[in-house]
Amino acid sequence: MNKFNIAKYVLFDIIRNKWLITYSIIFFITSSLLTYFSGTEERTISSLLNVVLIIIPLVCLIFTSMYYYNSRDFIQMLLTQPVERSNIFFSEYIGLSISLIFAFLLGILFPIFSFGLTLSILILVVVGIFLIFIFTSLSMLFAVKFDDKLKGLGLILFIWLFLTVIYDGLLLYLYYLLADYPIEKFTVIFALLNPVDISRIAILMNLDLSAMMGLTGAAFLKFFSNPLGLIISFVSLIIWVILPIILASKNFSKKNF
Amino acid sequence: MIRISGLEKKYGKINAIQDINLELTKGRIYSIMGPNGSGKTTLLKSILGLVLPDKGIIEVNGINTRTTHSYRHYIGYMPQTASFPQNLQVKEVIEIIKRIRVTNKSLDLELYEKFNIPSFESKKISSLSQGTLQRLSGTIAFLFNADIIILDEPTVGLDPYSAEYMKQKIKKEILKGKLIIFTTHILNEVQELSDNLVFLYEGRVKYFGPVPKESDNGTFKKMIYNLFQENE
C-alpha cells in the first residue's frame, strides 16, 4: 500500500473541517486588515509577527489534539487492518500538518500579494511553517500519551503558555537578577531552547529591529548574522520538530488502544 | 484458526486477562460472554493487535501476531461503536480500507447491497445516524471475504431488519468455513448463532465448550445463570 494513502484521506477530512475553514478565513481577514492599515512591509510583518508566534502555536496545539481525540475510534479501526502502526501515525501527522500549513498560506496571501515574496515575508512564511510542524508534533506527543482528553488538553495549553509567555518572563527575571554579569552569550543559548524565541529573533533580525534589544540584540545579531549561527538555529528548529514526533511515534507503537 | 496460549494482560495492578488458552477453529461460531470488566474486550483487542499482551502467544493461521501486521489480512472486524472521519463521504471511507487491504479475493457485496449502502455512498459521515454507521461498519467487516470475522456486539444499534440480516449473514458465512467470533450480552443470540461459548470472569476462562441446542433453552439459561452465580 502506498504510504501516503491514509494521509491523503486525513487531509481530505481536515480541509473540509468547518473550524479549519473558519480559522483560514479569520486569518486571511486579519492579515489583510493588518497589511492595509500598517502600510509598509516592515510594520505589517511586525504586526503579523504576534499572530504567527502566538496564534499559530495555539491553533496547532488545540486543533491537532482535538482532531486526534475525536479520531481515536477510527484510528483503532485502522489499526485492525493490515497496516503498520507507524504508517497510521505519520499519516495523521502529515495530514494535520499539511492542512494547517495550507490554512496558514491561505491566510497570509494578501501580504504576499501586496509586497511580493520578499526575504522578510519569506522568513515569516518559513518560520510559520516550522512552527506548525513543531506544535503539531508537540500536540501529537501529549495527545498520544494521555488518553484523558481533559488532562491532555490541560497540558497542551500549559505548554503553549510556557513557550509563548512564561519562558520569556522567567528569562527576563533571570537577566534582571544577573544584570551585572556578562550573560549575552547565554541569552542566545536560552533562546535556542525555545522554538518561539528562535522564530521571533529570526524575523526581528531580518527587520533590523535588533537595535531595540540593547546588548542582547547585539549578541543575537552577531550570532544570527553569521552562517554558523543560522545553521545552528535552523538545526535547533528541526530538532524541535523531530524529537517530539519520534517520542510520540514510539508511544503510539507501544500503546494499548 | 486462532491459537492462544498463556495470554496475560495487566493494566497497572489489575489483571485484565490471565492464563488464557484457547484454540478457535474454522467453520465454527464462538460467542464470548461475561460480566462487564471480565476481559472480553481485552481478549478481542489482543487478537486484533490493539492491545499488546504482557505474556503469551497468539497465532492467527499460524502467524505469531507479535511478529507482523500482515495476519490482519485474515481478519474482518466490526467494533462495538462505529466511528469514521466526519467530513469524508461513505465511499471515501470504504476506499481507504480497500487501498489498505489490496486483495486478490473478490469482494463480498452481500451486506453492501442488503444494507443499501449505495443509496448513501455519496453522503458525508456527519450526516448519518449511528444505526447507519453500524450498518457501514458491519459491511466493511464482511466486505473483504476475510477467513476470520470478529464482531463486537454486532446487533447493538441496528434496527430489527438490519439485525436480522446480520444474523443471517453470520450463519451463511459459517457454511463457507469461516471462523466467527462475537461478543454479546444477549443470551438468545448466543444460542441462536454460536456453537461454542467462551465465558470469561475476572480475566479467566470459566467455561469453554458447546452451547446447548435451542430446544434445550432452559438448560442453557440455567448454565449461564450458574456461571454468573458461581463466580459472584
CSV table of C-alpha atoms in Angstrom, one decimal:
chain,number,residue,atom,x,y,z
A,1,MET,CA,0.0,0.0,0.0
A,2,ASN,CA,1.2,3.5,-0.8
A,3,LYS,CA,2.4,5.1,2.5
A,4,PHE,CA,0.5,8.3,1.7
A,5,ASN,CA,-2.9,6.8,1.0
A,6,ILE,CA,-4.2,7.3,4.6
A,7,ALA,CA,-2.6,10.7,4.8
A,8,LYS,CA,-4.5,11.8,1.7
A,9,TYR,CA,-7.8,10.9,3.3
A,10,VAL,CA,-6.8,12.5,6.6
A,11,LEU,CA,-6.1,15.7,4.5
A,12,PHE,CA,-9.4,15.4,2.7
A,13,ASP,CA,-11.2,15.1,6.0
A,14,ILE,CA,-9.5,18.1,7.6
A,15,ILE,CA,-9.6,20.6,4.8
A,16,ARG,CA,-13.4,20.1,4.8
A,17,ASN,CA,-13.5,20.8,8.6
A,18,LYS,CA,-15.6,23.9,9.3
A,19,TRP,CA,-13.3,25.0,12.2
A,20,LEU,CA,-10.2,25.0,9.9
A,21,ILE,CA,-12.1,26.8,7.2
A,22,THR,CA,-13.2,29.4,9.7
A,23,TYR,CA,-9.7,29.8,11.0
A,24,SER,CA,-8.3,30.3,7.5
A,25,ILE,CA,-10.9,33.0,6.7
A,26,ILE,CA,-10.3,34.8,10.0
A,27,PHE,CA,-6.5,34.6,9.5
A,28,PHE,CA,-6.9,35.9,5.9
A,29,ILE,CA,-9.1,38.8,7.1
A,30,THR,CA,-6.8,39.7,10.0
A,31,SER,CA,-3.6,39.6,7.8
A,32,SER,CA,-5.4,41.6,5.1
A,33,LEU,CA,-6.5,44.3,7.5
A,34,LEU,CA,-3.1,44.5,9.1
A,35,THR,CA,-1.5,44.8,5.7
A,36,TYR,CA,-3.9,47.5,4.7
A,37,PHE,CA,-3.6,49.6,7.8
A,38,SER,CA,0.1,49.1,8.5
A,39,GLY,CA,1.1,50.4,5.2
A,40,THR,CA,4.8,49.4,5.0
A,41,GLU,CA,6.1,45.9,4.7
A,42,GLU,CA,8.2,46.3,7.9
A,43,ARG,CA,5.2,47.4,10.0
A,44,THR,CA,3.0,44.7,8.5
A,45,ILE,CA,5.4,42.0,9.4
A,46,SER,CA,5.9,43.3,12.9
A,47,SER,CA,2.1,43.2,13.4
A,48,LEU,CA,1.8,39.7,11.8
A,49,LEU,CA,4.7,38.5,14.0
A,50,ASN,CA,2.4,38.2,17.0
A,51,VAL,CA,-0.3,36.4,15.1
A,52,VAL,CA,2.3,33.9,13.8
A,53,LEU,CA,4.1,33.5,17.1
A,54,ILE,CA,1.0,33.2,19.4
A,55,ILE,CA,-2.0,32.2,17.4
A,56,ILE,CA,-0.4,29.6,15.2
A,57,PRO,CA,1.1,27.5,18.1
A,58,LEU,CA,-2.3,27.7,19.9
A,59,VAL,CA,-4.3,26.7,16.9
A,60,CYS,CA,-1.9,23.9,16.0
A,61,LEU,CA,-1.9,22.5,19.6
A,62,ILE,CA,-5.6,22.6,20.1
A,63,PHE,CA,-6.7,21.6,16.6
A,64,THR,CA,-4.3,18.7,16.5
A,65,SER,CA,-5.2,17.3,19.9
A,66,MET,CA,-8.9,17.7,19.4
A,67,TYR,CA,-8.7,16.0,16.0
A,68,TYR,CA,-6.6,13.1,17.4
A,69,TYR,CA,-9.0,12.6,20.3
A,70,ASN,CA,-12.1,12.7,18.1
A,71,SER,CA,-10.4,10.2,15.6
A,72,ARG,CA,-9.4,7.7,18.2
A,73,ASP,CA,-12.1,5.2,17.3
A,74,PHE,CA,-11.4,5.4,13.6
A,75,ILE,CA,-7.6,5.1,14.4
A,76,GLN,CA,-8.5,1.9,16.3
A,77,MET,CA,-10.4,0.6,13.3
A,78,LEU,CA,-7.4,1.4,11.0
A,79,LEU,CA,-5.1,-0.4,13.5
A,80,THR,CA,-7.1,-3.6,13.0
A,81,GLN,CA,-6.3,-3.5,9.3
A,82,PRO,CA,-3.1,-5.0,7.8
A,83,VAL,CA,-1.0,-1.8,8.1
A,84,GLU,CA,1.9,-0.7,10.2
A,85,ARG,CA,1.2,1.5,13.3
A,86,SER,CA,3.8,3.9,12.2
A,87,ASN,CA,2.1,4.4,8.8
A,88,ILE,CA,-1.2,5.4,10.5
A,89,PHE,CA,0.6,7.7,13.0
A,90,PHE,CA,2.6,9.6,10.4
A,91,SER,CA,-0.4,9.7,8.1
A,92,GLU,CA,-2.3,11.6,10.8
A,93,TYR,CA,0.7,13.8,11.4
A,94,ILE,CA,1.3,14.6,7.8
A,95,GLY,CA,-2.4,15.2,7.1
A,96,LEU,CA,-2.7,17.5,10.0
A,97,SER,CA,0.5,19.5,9.3
A,98,ILE,CA,-0.2,20.0,5.6
A,99,SER,CA,-3.8,21.1,6.2
A,100,LEU,CA,-2.7,23.6,8.8
A,101,ILE,CA,0.1,24.9,6.5
A,102,PHE,CA,-2.5,25.2,3.8
A,103,ALA,CA,-4.7,27.3,6.1
A,104,PHE,CA,-1.7,29.5,7.1
A,105,LEU,CA,-0.6,30.1,3.5
A,106,LEU,CA,-4.2,31.0,2.5
A,107,GLY,CA,-4.3,33.4,5.5
A,108,ILE,CA,-1.1,35.1,4.5
A,109,LEU,CA,-1.9,35.5,0.8
A,110,PHE,CA,-2.8,39.2,1.0
A,111,PRO,CA,0.6,40.4,2.4
A,112,ILE,CA,2.4,38.3,-0.2
A,113,PHE,CA,0.3,39.8,-3.0
A,114,SER,CA,0.8,43.3,-1.6
A,115,PHE,CA,4.6,43.3,-1.1
A,116,GLY,CA,5.7,40.3,-3.2
A,117,LEU,CA,7.7,37.4,-1.8
A,118,THR,CA,10.4,39.5,-0.2
A,119,LEU,CA,13.1,38.0,2.1
A,120,SER,CA,11.3,39.2,5.2
A,121,ILE,CA,8.0,37.7,4.1
A,122,LEU,CA,9.7,34.5,3.1
A,123,ILE,CA,11.3,34.2,6.5
A,124,LEU,CA,7.9,34.8,8.1
A,125,VAL,CA,6.4,32.1,5.9
A,126,VAL,CA,9.2,29.6,6.6
A,127,VAL,CA,9.1,30.3,10.4
A,128,GLY,CA,5.3,29.9,10.3
A,129,ILE,CA,5.7,26.5,8.6
A,130,PHE,CA,8.3,25.4,11.1
A,131,LEU,CA,6.0,26.4,14.0
A,132,ILE,CA,3.2,24.4,12.5
A,133,PHE,CA,5.3,21.3,12.3
A,134,ILE,CA,6.7,21.8,15.8
A,135,PHE,CA,3.4,22.5,17.6
A,136,THR,CA,1.6,19.8,15.7
A,137,SER,CA,4.2,17.2,16.8
A,138,LEU,CA,4.1,18.5,20.4
A,139,SER,CA,0.4,18.2,20.4
A,140,MET,CA,0.5,14.7,19.0
A,141,LEU,CA,3.0,13.7,21.7
A,142,PHE,CA,0.7,14.8,24.5
A,143,ALA,CA,-2.5,13.5,22.9
A,144,VAL,CA,-1.0,10.1,22.3
A,145,LYS,CA,0.5,10.0,25.8
A,146,PHE,CA,-2.7,11.0,27.7
A,147,ASP,CA,-6.0,9.2,27.0
A,148,ASP,CA,-7.8,11.6,29.3
A,149,LYS,CA,-8.8,14.4,27.0
A,150,LEU,CA,-9.0,16.9,29.8
A,151,LYS,CA,-5.5,16.1,31.1
A,152,GLY,CA,-4.1,16.1,27.6
A,153,LEU,CA,-5.6,19.5,26.7
A,154,GLY,CA,-4.7,21.0,30.0
A,155,LEU,CA,-1.0,20.1,29.5
A,156,ILE,CA,-1.1,21.2,25.9
A,157,LEU,CA,-2.4,24.7,27.0
A,158,PHE,CA,0.3,24.8,29.6
A,159,ILE,CA,3.0,24.1,27.0
A,160,TRP,CA,1.6,26.9,24.9
A,161,LEU,CA,1.5,29.3,27.8
A,162,PHE,CA,5.0,28.3,28.9
A,163,LEU,CA,6.7,28.6,25.5
A,164,THR,CA,4.9,31.9,24.5
A,165,VAL,CA,4.7,33.7,27.8
A,166,ILE,CA,6.2,32.1,30.9
A,167,TYR,CA,9.6,31.2,29.4
A,168,ASP,CA,10.3,34.8,28.4
A,169,GLY,CA,9.1,36.0,31.7
A,170,LEU,CA,11.5,33.7,33.5
A,171,LEU,CA,14.4,34.7,31.3
A,172,LEU,CA,13.6,38.4,31.9
A,173,TYR,CA,13.7,37.8,35.6
A,174,LEU,CA,17.0,35.8,35.3
A,175,TYR,CA,18.5,38.6,33.2
A,176,TYR,CA,17.4,41.2,35.8
A,177,LEU,CA,19.0,39.2,38.6
A,178,LEU,CA,22.2,38.7,36.7
A,179,ALA,CA,22.3,42.2,35.1
A,180,ASP,CA,25.8,42.8,36.4
A,181,TYR,CA,27.3,39.7,34.7
A,182,PRO,CA,28.2,39.2,31.0
A,183,ILE,CA,25.3,36.9,30.1
A,184,GLU,CA,24.8,37.9,26.5
A,185,LYS,CA,26.1,34.5,25.2
A,186,PHE,CA,23.8,32.6,27.4
A,187,THR,CA,20.8,34.6,26.2
A,188,VAL,CA,21.4,33.2,22.7
A,189,ILE,CA,21.6,29.6,24.2
A,190,PHE,CA,18.4,30.1,26.1
A,191,ALA,CA,16.7,31.5,23.0
A,192,LEU,CA,17.7,28.3,21.1
A,193,LEU,CA,15.9,26.2,23.7
A,194,ASN,CA,12.5,27.8,22.8
A,195,PRO,CA,11.2,27.5,19.2
A,196,VAL,CA,9.0,30.6,19.6
A,197,ASP,CA,12.0,32.6,20.6
A,198,ILE,CA,14.1,31.3,17.7
A,199,SER,CA,11.3,32.2,15.3
A,200,ARG,CA,10.8,35.7,16.9
A,201,ILE,CA,14.5,36.5,16.7
A,202,ALA,CA,14.9,35.2,13.1
A,203,ILE,CA,12.1,37.5,12.0
A,204,LEU,CA,13.2,40.6,14.0
A,205,MET,CA,16.8,40.3,13.0
A,206,ASN,CA,15.8,40.4,9.4
A,207,LEU,CA,13.7,43.5,10.0
A,208,ASP,CA,16.8,45.1,11.6
A,209,LEU,CA,15.0,45.7,14.9
A,210,SER,CA,17.8,44.3,17.0
A,211,ALA,CA,18.9,47.8,17.9
A,212,MET,CA,15.7,47.9,20.1
A,213,MET,CA,17.0,44.9,22.1
A,214,GLY,CA,20.1,46.6,23.6
A,215,LEU,CA,23.2,44.4,24.4
A,216,THR,CA,21.2,41.2,24.0
A,217,GLY,CA,20.2,42.3,20.5
A,218,ALA,CA,23.8,42.9,19.6
A,219,ALA,CA,24.6,39.3,20.8
A,220,PHE,CA,21.7,38.0,18.7
A,221,LEU,CA,22.8,40.0,15.7
A,222,LYS,CA,26.3,38.7,15.9
A,223,PHE,CA,25.1,35.1,16.3
A,224,PHE,CA,22.3,35.1,13.7
A,225,SER,CA,24.1,37.1,11.1
A,226,ASN,CA,26.9,34.6,10.7
A,227,PRO,CA,26.3,31.4,8.7
A,228,LEU,CA,27.1,29.0,11.7
A,229,GLY,CA,24.6,30.8,13.9
A,230,LEU,CA,21.9,30.5,11.2
A,231,ILE,CA,22.7,26.8,10.7
A,232,ILE,CA,22.5,26.2,14.5
A,233,SER,CA,19.2,27.9,14.8
A,234,PHE,CA,17.9,26.0,11.8
A,235,VAL,CA,19.1,22.7,13.2
A,236,SER,CA,17.5,23.5,16.6
A,237,LEU,CA,14.2,24.1,14.9
A,238,ILE,CA,14.5,20.8,13.1
A,239,ILE,CA,15.3,19.1,16.4
A,240,TRP,CA,12.1,20.7,17.8
A,241,VAL,CA,10.1,19.1,15.0
A,242,ILE,CA,11.8,15.7,15.1
A,243,LEU,CA,12.2,15.0,18.8
A,244,PRO,CA,8.6,15.2,19.9
A,245,ILE,CA,7.4,13.3,16.8
A,246,ILE,CA,9.8,10.5,17.4
A,247,LEU,CA,8.8,10.3,21.0
A,248,ALA,CA,5.1,10.4,20.0
A,249,SER,CA,5.6,7.7,17.4
A,250,LYS,CA,7.3,5.4,19.9
A,251,ASN,CA,4.5,6.0,22.3
A,252,PHE,CA,1.9,5.2,19.6
A,253,SER,CA,3.6,2.0,18.6
A,254,LYS,CA,3.6,0.7,22.2
A,255,LYS,CA,0.2,2.0,23.1
A,256,ASN,CA,-2.7,-0.2,24.2
A,257,PHE,CA,-5.9,1.0,22.5
B,1,MET,CA,-7.5,-20.7,13.1
B,2,ILE,CA,-6.6,-18.8,16.2
B,3,ARG,CA,-4.4,-20.4,18.9
B,4,ILE,CA,-4.0,-18.5,22.1
B,5,SER,CA,-1.6,-19.8,24.8
B,6,GLY,CA,-0.7,-18.4,28.2
B,7,LEU,CA,-2.2,-15.0,27.4
B,8,GLU,CA,-1.9,-12.3,30.1
B,9,LYS,CA,-2.5,-8.6,30.2
B,10,LYS,CA,-2.3,-6.2,33.2
B,11,TYR,CA,-3.4,-2.6,33.4
B,12,GLY,CA,-1.4,-1.3,36.3
B,13,LYS,CA,-2.1,-3.8,39.1
B,14,ILE,CA,-5.3,-5.1,37.6
B,15,ASN,CA,-5.3,-8.4,35.7
B,16,ALA,CA,-7.4,-7.8,32.7
B,17,ILE,CA,-6.9,-11.3,31.4
B,18,GLN,CA,-4.8,-14.1,32.8
B,19,ASP,CA,-3.7,-17.5,31.6
B,20,ILE,CA,-6.0,-17.6,28.6
B,21,ASN,CA,-5.6,-20.8,26.5
B,22,LEU,CA,-7.9,-21.2,23.6
B,23,GLU,CA,-8.0,-22.9,20.2
B,24,LEU,CA,-10.6,-21.5,17.9
B,25,THR,CA,-11.1,-23.4,14.7
B,26,LYS,CA,-12.5,-22.6,11.3
B,27,GLY,CA,-16.1,-23.4,10.4
B,28,ARG,CA,-17.3,-22.6,13.9
B,29,ILE,CA,-19.0,-19.6,15.6
B,30,TYR,CA,-17.7,-18.7,19.0
B,31,SER,CA,-19.5,-16.3,21.3
B,32,ILE,CA,-17.7,-14.6,24.1
B,33,MET,CA,-19.7,-13.7,27.2
B,34,GLY,CA,-19.0,-12.5,30.7
B,35,PRO,CA,-19.9,-9.7,33.1
B,36,ASN,CA,-18.6,-6.2,32.5
B,37,GLY,CA,-14.9,-5.9,33.1
B,38,SER,CA,-14.4,-9.7,32.6
B,39,GLY,CA,-11.8,-9.2,29.9
B,40,LYS,CA,-13.9,-9.8,26.7
B,41,THR,CA,-12.8,-6.6,25.0
B,42,THR,CA,-9.1,-7.1,26.1
B,43,LEU,CA,-9.2,-10.6,24.6
B,44,LEU,CA,-10.6,-9.4,21.3
B,45,LYS,CA,-8.2,-6.4,21.2
B,46,SER,CA,-5.3,-8.7,21.9
B,47,ILE,CA,-6.2,-10.8,18.9
B,48,LEU,CA,-6.6,-7.7,16.7
B,49,GLY,CA,-3.3,-6.2,17.8
B,50,LEU,CA,-4.9,-3.2,19.6
B,51,VAL,CA,-3.7,-4.4,22.9
B,52,LEU,CA,-0.1,-5.6,23.4
B,53,PRO,CA,-0.2,-8.6,25.8
B,54,ASP,CA,2.3,-8.9,28.6
B,55,LYS,CA,2.7,-12.6,28.2
B,56,GLY,CA,1.6,-15.4,25.9
B,57,ILE,CA,1.3,-16.1,22.2
B,58,ILE,CA,-1.5,-15.5,19.8
B,59,GLU,CA,-1.2,-17.3,16.4
B,60,VAL,CA,-3.6,-16.5,13.6
B,61,ASN,CA,-3.4,-19.0,10.8
B,62,GLY,CA,0.0,-20.0,12.1
B,63,ILE,CA,1.3,-16.4,12.2
B,64,ASN,CA,2.5,-15.0,15.5
B,65,THR,CA,0.7,-11.8,15.9
B,66,ARG,CA,3.7,-10.1,17.5
B,67,THR,CA,5.9,-10.6,14.5
B,68,THR,CA,3.9,-8.9,11.7
B,69,HIS,CA,0.7,-6.9,11.0
B,70,SER,CA,0.1,-9.0,7.8
B,71,TYR,CA,-2.0,-11.5,9.7
B,72,ARG,CA,-4.8,-8.9,9.8
B,73,HIS,CA,-5.5,-9.7,6.1
B,74,TYR,CA,-7.2,-12.7,7.5
B,75,ILE,CA,-9.5,-10.7,9.8
B,76,GLY,CA,-12.6,-8.6,9.3
B,77,TYR,CA,-13.6,-6.6,12.3
B,78,MET,CA,-16.8,-4.8,13.4
B,79,PRO,CA,-16.2,-2.6,16.5
B,80,GLN,CA,-19.0,-2.1,19.1
B,81,THR,CA,-19.4,1.6,18.1
B,82,ALA,CA,-18.8,2.6,14.6
B,83,SER,CA,-16.8,5.9,14.1
B,84,PHE,CA,-15.4,7.4,10.9
B,85,PRO,CA,-13.9,10.7,9.9
B,86,GLN,CA,-16.8,13.1,10.0
B,87,ASN,CA,-16.1,15.0,6.8
B,88,LEU,CA,-15.5,12.1,4.5
B,89,GLN,CA,-18.1,10.5,2.2
B,90,VAL,CA,-19.1,6.9,2.8
B,91,LYS,CA,-17.4,5.8,-0.4
B,92,GLU,CA,-14.2,7.5,0.7
B,93,VAL,CA,-14.2,5.5,3.9
B,94,ILE,CA,-14.7,2.3,2.0
B,95,GLU,CA,-11.9,3.4,-0.4
B,96,ILE,CA,-9.4,3.9,2.4
B,97,ILE,CA,-9.9,0.3,3.7
B,98,LYS,CA,-9.8,-1.0,0.1
B,99,ARG,CA,-6.5,0.7,-0.5
B,100,ILE,CA,-5.1,-0.7,2.7
B,101,ARG,CA,-6.3,-4.2,2.1
B,102,VAL,CA,-5.2,-4.7,-1.5
B,103,THR,CA,-6.6,-8.2,-2.1
B,104,ASN,CA,-7.0,-10.6,-5.0
B,105,LYS,CA,-10.1,-12.1,-3.4
B,106,SER,CA,-13.5,-10.9,-4.8
B,107,LEU,CA,-15.4,-8.5,-2.6
B,108,ASP,CA,-18.4,-9.8,-0.7
B,109,LEU,CA,-21.1,-7.3,-1.5
B,110,GLU,CA,-24.0,-9.0,0.1
B,111,LEU,CA,-24.3,-6.7,3.2
B,112,TYR,CA,-23.3,-3.8,1.0
B,113,GLU,CA,-26.4,-4.4,-1.0
B,114,LYS,CA,-28.7,-5.6,1.8
B,115,PHE,CA,-27.9,-2.6,3.9
B,116,ASN,CA,-28.5,-0.4,0.9
B,117,ILE,CA,-25.0,1.3,1.2
B,118,PRO,CA,-25.1,2.6,-2.5
B,119,SER,CA,-28.1,4.8,-1.6
B,120,PHE,CA,-26.0,6.9,0.8
B,121,GLU,CA,-22.5,6.3,-0.6
B,122,SER,CA,-22.0,10.0,-1.5
B,123,LYS,CA,-23.2,11.3,1.8
B,124,LYS,CA,-20.9,12.7,4.4
B,125,ILE,CA,-20.4,10.6,7.5
B,126,SER,CA,-21.5,13.5,9.7
B,127,SER,CA,-25.0,13.4,8.2
B,128,LEU,CA,-25.6,9.7,9.0
B,129,SER,CA,-27.3,8.2,12.1
B,130,GLN,CA,-25.4,5.9,14.4
B,131,GLY,CA,-27.5,3.0,13.2
B,132,THR,CA,-26.5,3.7,9.6
B,133,LEU,CA,-22.8,3.9,10.7
B,134,GLN,CA,-23.2,0.5,12.4
B,135,ARG,CA,-24.5,-0.9,9.0
B,136,LEU,CA,-21.5,0.5,7.3
B,137,SER,CA,-19.2,-0.9,9.9
B,138,GLY,CA,-20.8,-4.4,9.5
B,139,THR,CA,-20.5,-4.1,5.7
B,140,ILE,CA,-16.8,-3.4,6.0
B,141,ALA,CA,-16.2,-6.3,8.3
B,142,PHE,CA,-17.5,-8.8,5.7
B,143,LEU,CA,-16.5,-6.9,2.6
B,144,PHE,CA,-13.1,-8.4,2.1
B,145,ASN,CA,-14.0,-12.1,2.5
B,146,ALA,CA,-11.7,-12.5,5.4
B,147,ASP,CA,-11.2,-16.0,6.9
B,148,ILE,CA,-11.9,-14.8,10.4
B,149,ILE,CA,-14.7,-12.3,11.3
B,150,ILE,CA,-14.6,-10.6,14.7
B,151,LEU,CA,-17.8,-8.8,15.8
B,152,ASP,CA,-18.1,-6.8,19.0
B,153,GLU,CA,-21.8,-6.8,19.9
B,154,PRO,CA,-22.8,-6.9,16.2
B,155,THR,CA,-26.6,-6.3,16.5
B,156,VAL,CA,-26.4,-3.5,19.1
B,157,GLY,CA,-27.6,-0.2,17.5
B,158,LEU,CA,-29.0,-1.9,14.4
B,159,ASP,CA,-32.7,-1.8,13.6
B,160,PRO,CA,-34.6,-5.2,13.7
B,161,TYR,CA,-34.4,-5.8,10.0
B,162,SER,CA,-30.7,-5.0,9.8
B,163,ALA,CA,-30.0,-7.1,12.9
B,164,GLU,CA,-31.8,-10.0,11.3
B,165,TYR,CA,-29.7,-9.6,8.1
B,166,MET,CA,-26.6,-9.5,10.2
B,167,LYS,CA,-27.6,-12.8,11.9
B,168,GLN,CA,-28.4,-14.4,8.6
B,169,LYS,CA,-25.1,-13.3,7.2
B,170,ILE,CA,-23.2,-14.8,10.2
B,171,LYS,CA,-25.0,-18.1,9.7
B,172,LYS,CA,-24.2,-18.1,6.0
B,173,GLU,CA,-20.5,-17.3,6.4
B,174,ILE,CA,-20.1,-20.4,8.5
B,175,LEU,CA,-21.1,-22.5,5.5
B,176,LYS,CA,-18.0,-21.1,3.8
B,177,GLY,CA,-15.8,-22.5,6.5
B,178,LYS,CA,-15.1,-19.2,8.2
B,179,LEU,CA,-14.3,-18.7,11.9
B,180,ILE,CA,-16.6,-16.2,13.5
B,181,ILE,CA,-16.1,-14.7,17.0
B,182,PHE,CA,-18.6,-12.3,18.5
B,183,THR,CA,-19.3,-10.8,21.9
B,184,THR,CA,-22.8,-10.3,23.2
B,185,HIS,CA,-24.8,-9.9,26.4
B,186,ILE,CA,-27.9,-11.4,24.7
B,187,LEU,CA,-28.5,-15.0,25.7
B,188,ASN,CA,-30.8,-15.8,22.7
B,189,GLU,CA,-28.2,-14.6,20.3
B,190,VAL,CA,-25.6,-16.9,21.8
B,191,GLN,CA,-27.9,-19.8,21.4
B,192,GLU,CA,-29.2,-18.9,18.0
B,193,LEU,CA,-25.9,-18.1,16.4
B,194,SER,CA,-23.0,-19.8,18.1
B,195,ASP,CA,-22.0,-23.4,18.6
B,196,ASN,CA,-19.3,-22.7,21.2
B,197,LEU,CA,-19.2,-20.4,24.2
B,198,VAL,CA,-16.2,-18.8,25.9
B,199,PHE,CA,-17.3,-17.5,29.3
B,200,LEU,CA,-14.9,-15.1,31.0
B,201,TYR,CA,-14.9,-14.0,34.6
B,202,GLU,CA,-12.3,-11.7,36.1
B,203,GLY,CA,-10.0,-12.3,33.1
B,204,ARG,CA,-10.1,-16.1,33.3
B,205,VAL,CA,-11.9,-18.6,31.1
B,206,LYS,CA,-14.6,-20.1,33.3
B,207,TYR,CA,-16.3,-22.1,30.5
B,208,PHE,CA,-15.2,-23.1,27.1
B,209,GLY,CA,-17.4,-25.5,25.3
B,210,PRO,CA,-20.5,-26.2,23.3
B,211,VAL,CA,-23.7,-24.2,23.6
B,212,PRO,CA,-26.8,-26.4,24.3
B,213,LYS,CA,-29.3,-26.5,21.4
B,214,GLU,CA,-32.2,-24.1,21.1
B,215,SER,CA,-34.7,-26.8,22.0
B,216,ASP,CA,-32.9,-27.1,25.4
B,217,ASN,CA,-33.4,-23.4,26.2
B,218,GLY,CA,-34.0,-24.0,30.0
B,219,THR,CA,-30.7,-25.8,30.4
B,220,PHE,CA,-28.7,-23.1,28.6
B,221,LYS,CA,-30.2,-20.3,30.7
B,222,LYS,CA,-29.6,-22.3,33.8
B,223,MET,CA,-26.0,-22.9,32.7
B,224,ILE,CA,-25.3,-19.2,32.2
B,225,TYR,CA,-27.1,-18.3,35.5
B,226,ASN,CA,-24.9,-20.8,37.3
B,227,LEU,CA,-21.8,-19.4,35.7
B,228,PHE,CA,-22.7,-15.9,37.0
B,229,GLN,CA,-23.7,-17.3,40.4
B,230,GLU,CA,-20.6,-19.5,40.9
B,231,ASN,CA,-18.3,-16.5,40.3
B,232,GLU,CA,-20.1,-13.9,42.3
